[in-house]
Coordinates of C-alpha atoms in Angstrom, one line a residue:
X1376 CA 121.3 127.1 157.0
X1377 CA 121.3 129.7 154.2
X1378 CA 118.7 128.6 151.7
X1379 CA 120.9 129.5 148.7
X1380 CA 123.4 126.8 149.8
X1381 CA 120.9 124.0 149.4
X1382 CA 118.6 125.3 146.6
X1383 CA 118.7 123.4 143.3
X1384 CA 116.8 126.2 141.5
X1385 CA 118.4 128.4 138.9
X1386 CA 117.7 132.1 139.8
X1387 CA 118.9 135.3 138.2
X1388 CA 121.4 137.5 140.1
X1389 CA 119.1 140.4 139.6
X1390 CA 115.3 140.5 139.0
X1391 CA 114.5 141.2 135.3
X1392 CA 112.7 144.4 134.5
X1393 CA 109.9 142.3 133.0
X1394 CA 109.7 138.6 133.9
X1395 CA 108.9 136.0 131.2
X1396 CA 107.6 132.5 131.4
X1397 CA 110.2 129.8 131.8
X1398 CA 109.8 126.6 129.8
X1399 CA 111.4 123.2 130.2
X1400 CA 114.4 122.9 127.8
X1401 CA 113.3 121.2 124.5
X1402 CA 109.6 122.2 124.9
X1403 CA 107.7 125.3 124.0
X1404 CA 104.6 127.1 125.0
X1405 CA 101.9 127.0 122.3
X1406 CA 101.1 130.3 120.7
X1407 CA 103.7 132.1 122.9
X1408 CA 104.3 134.7 120.2
X1409 CA 108.1 134.2 120.5
X1410 CA 110.2 134.4 117.4
X1411 CA 111.1 131.1 115.8
X1412 CA 114.2 130.5 113.6
X1413 CA 113.4 130.0 109.9
X1414 CA 116.1 127.4 109.4
X1415 CA 115.3 123.8 110.6
X1416 CA 118.1 121.6 111.9
X1417 CA 118.0 118.0 112.8
X1418 CA 118.7 117.0 116.4
X1419 CA 122.1 115.7 115.4
X1420 CA 123.0 119.0 113.8
X1421 CA 121.6 121.0 116.7
X1422 CA 123.6 119.1 119.3
X1423 CA 126.8 118.7 117.3
X1424 CA 130.0 120.3 118.5
X1425 CA 130.5 121.8 115.0
X1426 CA 128.3 124.3 113.3
X1427 CA 126.5 123.0 110.2
X1428 CA 128.6 124.4 107.3
X1429 CA 127.2 122.5 104.4
X1430 CA 124.3 124.8 103.3
X1431 CA 124.3 125.7 99.6
X1432 CA 126.1 129.0 100.2
X1433 CA 128.9 130.1 102.6
X1434 CA 127.1 133.4 103.2
X1435 CA 127.3 137.1 102.8
X1436 CA 130.4 139.0 104.0
X1437 CA 130.6 142.8 104.2
X1438 CA 133.8 144.8 104.4
X1439 CA 133.5 148.5 105.5
X1440 CA 136.7 150.3 104.7
X1441 CA 136.9 153.9 106.0
X1442 CA 140.0 155.6 104.9
X1443 CA 139.3 159.4 104.6
X1444 CA 137.1 161.3 107.1
X1445 CA 135.2 164.6 107.1
X1446 CA 137.5 167.5 108.0
X1447 CA 135.4 168.4 111.0
X1448 CA 136.3 165.1 112.6
X1449 CA 140.0 166.1 112.6
X1450 CA 140.9 162.4 112.0
X1451 CA 143.9 161.4 109.9
X1452 CA 143.7 159.4 106.7
X1453 CA 144.1 155.7 107.4
X1454 CA 146.9 155.0 105.1
X1455 CA 147.4 151.3 104.5
X1456 CA 143.8 150.4 105.0
X1457 CA 143.2 149.6 101.3
X1458 CA 145.8 146.9 101.7
X1459 CA 143.8 145.4 104.6
X1460 CA 140.5 145.6 102.6
X1461 CA 142.0 143.9 99.6
X1462 CA 143.6 141.1 101.8
X1463 CA 140.3 140.5 103.6
X1464 CA 138.3 140.6 100.3
X1465 CA 140.7 137.9 98.9
X1466 CA 140.7 135.7 102.0
X1467 CA 136.9 135.8 102.5
X1468 CA 136.3 135.1 98.8
X1469 CA 138.6 132.1 98.9
X1470 CA 136.5 130.8 101.8
X1471 CA 133.4 131.0 99.6
X1472 CA 131.8 134.2 100.9
X1473 CA 129.9 136.6 98.7
X1474 CA 131.9 139.7 99.6
X1475 CA 130.6 143.2 99.4
X1476 CA 133.3 145.9 99.9
X1477 CA 132.1 149.4 100.9
X1478 CA 134.4 152.4 101.1
X1479 CA 134.1 155.6 103.2
X1480 CA 130.7 155.2 104.7
X1481 CA 129.0 157.7 107.1
X1482 CA 127.7 156.3 110.4
X1483 CA 124.2 156.2 109.1
X1484 CA 125.2 154.4 106.0
X1485 CA 127.2 151.8 108.0
X1486 CA 124.1 151.2 110.1
X1487 CA 121.8 151.0 107.1
X1488 CA 124.2 148.7 105.3
X1489 CA 124.2 146.2 108.1
X1490 CA 120.5 146.5 108.8
X1491 CA 119.9 145.7 105.1
X1492 CA 122.2 142.7 105.4
X1493 CA 120.4 141.4 108.5
X1494 CA 117.1 141.6 106.6
X1495 CA 118.3 139.3 103.8
X1496 CA 117.2 135.6 103.7
X1497 CA 120.1 133.6 105.1
X1498 CA 118.4 130.3 105.2
X1499 CA 120.7 128.7 102.6
X1500 CA 123.8 130.3 104.1
X1501 CA 126.3 128.8 106.6
X1502 CA 127.0 132.1 108.4
X1503 CA 127.6 135.8 108.1
X1504 CA 130.8 137.8 108.3
X1505 CA 131.6 141.5 108.6
X1506 CA 134.9 143.4 108.8
X1507 CA 135.0 147.0 109.8
X1508 CA 138.2 149.0 109.2
X1509 CA 138.2 152.5 110.7
X1510 CA 139.2 154.8 113.5
X1511 CA 137.6 153.9 116.8
X1512 CA 137.3 154.2 120.6
X1513 CA 136.3 151.5 123.1
X1514 CA 132.8 150.5 122.2
X1515 CA 132.6 152.8 119.2
X1516 CA 133.6 152.8 115.6
X1517 CA 133.9 155.9 113.4
X1518 CA 131.9 156.5 110.3
X1519 CA 133.5 159.2 108.1
X1520 CA 131.4 161.8 109.9
X1521 CA 130.8 160.6 113.5
X1522 CA 131.0 157.6 115.9
X1523 CA 128.5 154.9 116.2
X1524 CA 128.2 152.3 119.0
X1525 CA 129.5 148.9 117.9
X1526 CA 126.6 147.2 119.7
X1527 CA 124.1 149.1 117.5
X1528 CA 125.7 147.4 114.4
X1529 CA 125.3 143.9 115.8
X1530 CA 121.8 144.3 117.2
X1531 CA 120.0 143.4 114.0
X1532 CA 121.8 140.1 113.8
X1533 CA 120.7 138.7 117.1
X1534 CA 118.9 135.4 117.0
X1535 CA 115.5 136.9 117.9
X1536 CA 115.7 139.5 115.1
X1537 CA 117.6 137.8 112.2
X1538 CA 115.7 134.5 112.3
X1539 CA 117.4 133.0 109.3
X1540 CA 120.8 133.4 111.0
X1541 CA 119.6 132.0 114.4
X1542 CA 121.9 129.2 115.5
X1543 CA 124.5 130.2 112.8
X1544 CA 127.8 132.0 113.3
X1545 CA 127.9 135.8 113.1
X1546 CA 131.5 136.8 112.7
X1547 CA 132.8 140.4 113.1
X1548 CA 136.4 141.5 112.6
X1549 CA 137.1 145.0 113.9
X1550 CA 140.3 146.9 113.1
X1551 CA 140.3 150.1 115.1
X1552 CA 141.8 151.7 118.1
X1553 CA 140.0 151.2 121.4
X1554 CA 141.7 153.9 123.4
X1555 CA 144.9 156.0 123.7
X1556 CA 147.2 153.8 125.8
X1557 CA 150.4 152.2 124.6
X1558 CA 151.3 148.7 125.4
X1559 CA 155.0 148.8 126.4
X1560 CA 155.2 145.0 126.6
X1561 CA 157.2 143.0 129.2
X1562 CA 160.5 141.3 128.7
X1563 CA 160.5 137.4 128.8
X1564 CA 163.5 135.1 129.4
X1565 CA 163.4 132.6 126.5
X1566 CA 165.9 129.7 126.4
X1567 CA 167.2 128.0 123.3
X1568 CA 166.1 124.6 124.6
X1569 CA 162.7 123.2 123.6
X1570 CA 160.1 123.4 126.4
X1571 CA 157.1 121.2 127.2
X1572 CA 154.1 122.8 127.5
X1573 CA 121.7 107.7 114.0
X1574 CA 118.1 107.8 113.7
X1575 CA 116.7 111.3 114.0
X1576 CA 113.9 112.1 116.4
X1577 CA 110.7 113.7 115.3
X1578 CA 110.8 117.5 115.0
X1579 CA 110.6 119.4 118.2
X1580 CA 111.6 123.0 119.2
X1581 CA 114.7 124.0 121.1
X1582 CA 115.3 127.4 122.6
X1583 CA 118.7 129.1 122.1
X1584 CA 119.9 132.5 123.6
X1585 CA 119.4 135.5 121.3
X1586 CA 122.9 136.7 122.0
X1587 CA 124.5 133.4 121.1
X1588 CA 126.7 132.5 118.1
X1589 CA 128.6 135.7 117.8
X1590 CA 132.3 136.1 117.5
X1591 CA 133.8 139.6 117.7
X1592 CA 137.5 139.7 117.0
X1593 CA 138.9 143.1 117.9
X1594 CA 142.4 144.2 116.7
X1595 CA 143.4 145.3 120.3
X1596 CA 142.2 145.0 123.9
X1597 CA 140.1 147.8 125.4
X1598 CA 141.9 151.1 126.1
X1599 CA 144.8 150.7 123.7
X1600 CA 146.0 151.9 120.3
X1601 CA 145.8 149.6 117.3
X1602 CA 148.8 149.8 115.0
X1603 CA 148.7 150.1 111.3
X1604 CA 151.6 150.2 108.8
X1605 CA 151.1 152.7 106.0
X1606 CA 152.6 150.3 103.4
X1607 CA 151.6 146.8 104.6
X1608 CA 148.4 147.5 106.4
X1609 CA 147.4 146.9 110.1
X1610 CA 149.2 144.3 112.2
X1611 CA 145.9 142.6 113.0
X1612 CA 144.7 142.2 109.4
X1613 CA 148.1 141.2 108.2
X1614 CA 148.1 138.3 110.7
X1615 CA 144.5 137.4 110.1
X1616 CA 145.0 137.3 106.3
X1617 CA 148.1 135.1 106.8
X1618 CA 146.3 132.6 109.1
X1619 CA 143.2 132.4 106.9
X1620 CA 145.3 131.8 103.9
X1621 CA 147.3 129.0 105.5
X1622 CA 144.6 127.3 107.7
X1623 CA 141.2 128.7 106.6
X1624 CA 139.7 125.4 105.5
X1625 CA 141.4 123.1 108.0
X1626 CA 141.4 124.8 111.4
X1627 CA 138.5 125.9 113.5
X1628 CA 138.0 129.7 113.8
X1629 CA 138.8 130.1 117.5
X1630 CA 142.1 128.3 117.1
X1631 CA 142.9 130.4 114.1
X1632 CA 142.2 133.6 116.1
X1633 CA 144.7 132.3 118.8
X1634 CA 147.3 132.0 116.1
X1635 CA 146.5 135.6 115.0
X1636 CA 147.0 136.7 118.6
X1637 CA 150.4 134.9 118.7
X1638 CA 151.6 136.6 115.5
X1639 CA 150.5 140.1 116.4
X1640 CA 151.8 139.7 120.0
X1641 CA 155.2 138.3 119.1
X1642 CA 156.1 139.1 115.5
X1643 CA 155.1 142.8 115.4
X1644 CA 156.7 145.6 117.3
X1645 CA 156.5 149.4 116.9
X1646 CA 159.3 151.8 117.4
X1647 CA 160.3 152.2 121.1
X1648 CA 159.1 148.6 121.5
X1649 CA 155.4 149.2 121.5
X1650 CA 153.3 146.0 121.4
X1651 CA 149.7 145.0 120.7
X1652 CA 147.5 142.0 121.4
X1653 CA 144.1 141.4 119.8
X1654 CA 141.0 140.5 121.8
X1655 CA 138.4 137.9 120.8
X1656 CA 135.0 137.9 122.4
X1657 CA 133.2 134.6 121.6
X1658 CA 129.6 133.7 122.2
X1659 CA 130.0 130.8 119.8
X1660 CA 128.4 127.5 121.0
X1661 CA 130.2 125.2 118.5
X1662 CA 133.4 125.0 116.5
X1663 CA 133.5 126.9 113.1
X1664 CA 135.2 125.1 110.2
X1665 CA 135.1 126.7 106.8
X1666 CA 135.2 123.4 105.0
X1667 CA 135.5 123.6 101.2
X1668 CA 132.3 123.7 99.2

């Protein structure tokens, strides 16, 4: 019999480049030299299905709004983006974030801005949020001078690097194209009839994945254009602003993003019936509720 069929041991699909010691969950190796989060949670908070959102502050939010680009890039001005930036500034402020709006940043300044944010002390904050409004391609975002990999911007916030945000939500909203394809949509037949569709234990250490607790909400799926109205702003941010305004303090974040997908996918339509659907990548391990402070 194939040994893999009966084995009860967890093994990687590929051998790591450098192997590390494995510890029993809930225990740690003394003097291991591994990074430890600076925020302490009770066992009840750690195992809750909701993130702890009652720290003294909601947290820092950064909005990067790139409208005009260096001539050598040959990129058009992003008319309507100021409408997006203002809407997100208002919505995030209403949710209690300390919002910092940055306009027309180079790639190096974008990276430096987020690196500086990751180096802040977030121990008294619920979470971190960032919105990037710019031109883009799949996996990249444009500074006003050149492209930068999106992963490079998120790297400083990983749990093993930004220890005061370990175990807390890191939320990124990205309004940018991810390719050059158009979504022509598909016709649906829709009928008029309604369808059916305790006592806390003593302190002990728990290990969490460094990549956990991120949510990245892209305005469009990979490979496609992301649409923006020169007067009203982008489809994605219009929908996001609307949902956050209506449900920001009562609905969990992933459910809100599903509502955003519905609005963008069904309400908006470009000339010649072009469509768009946002894409949410979630490594969240709990539900996010922006309960009022």
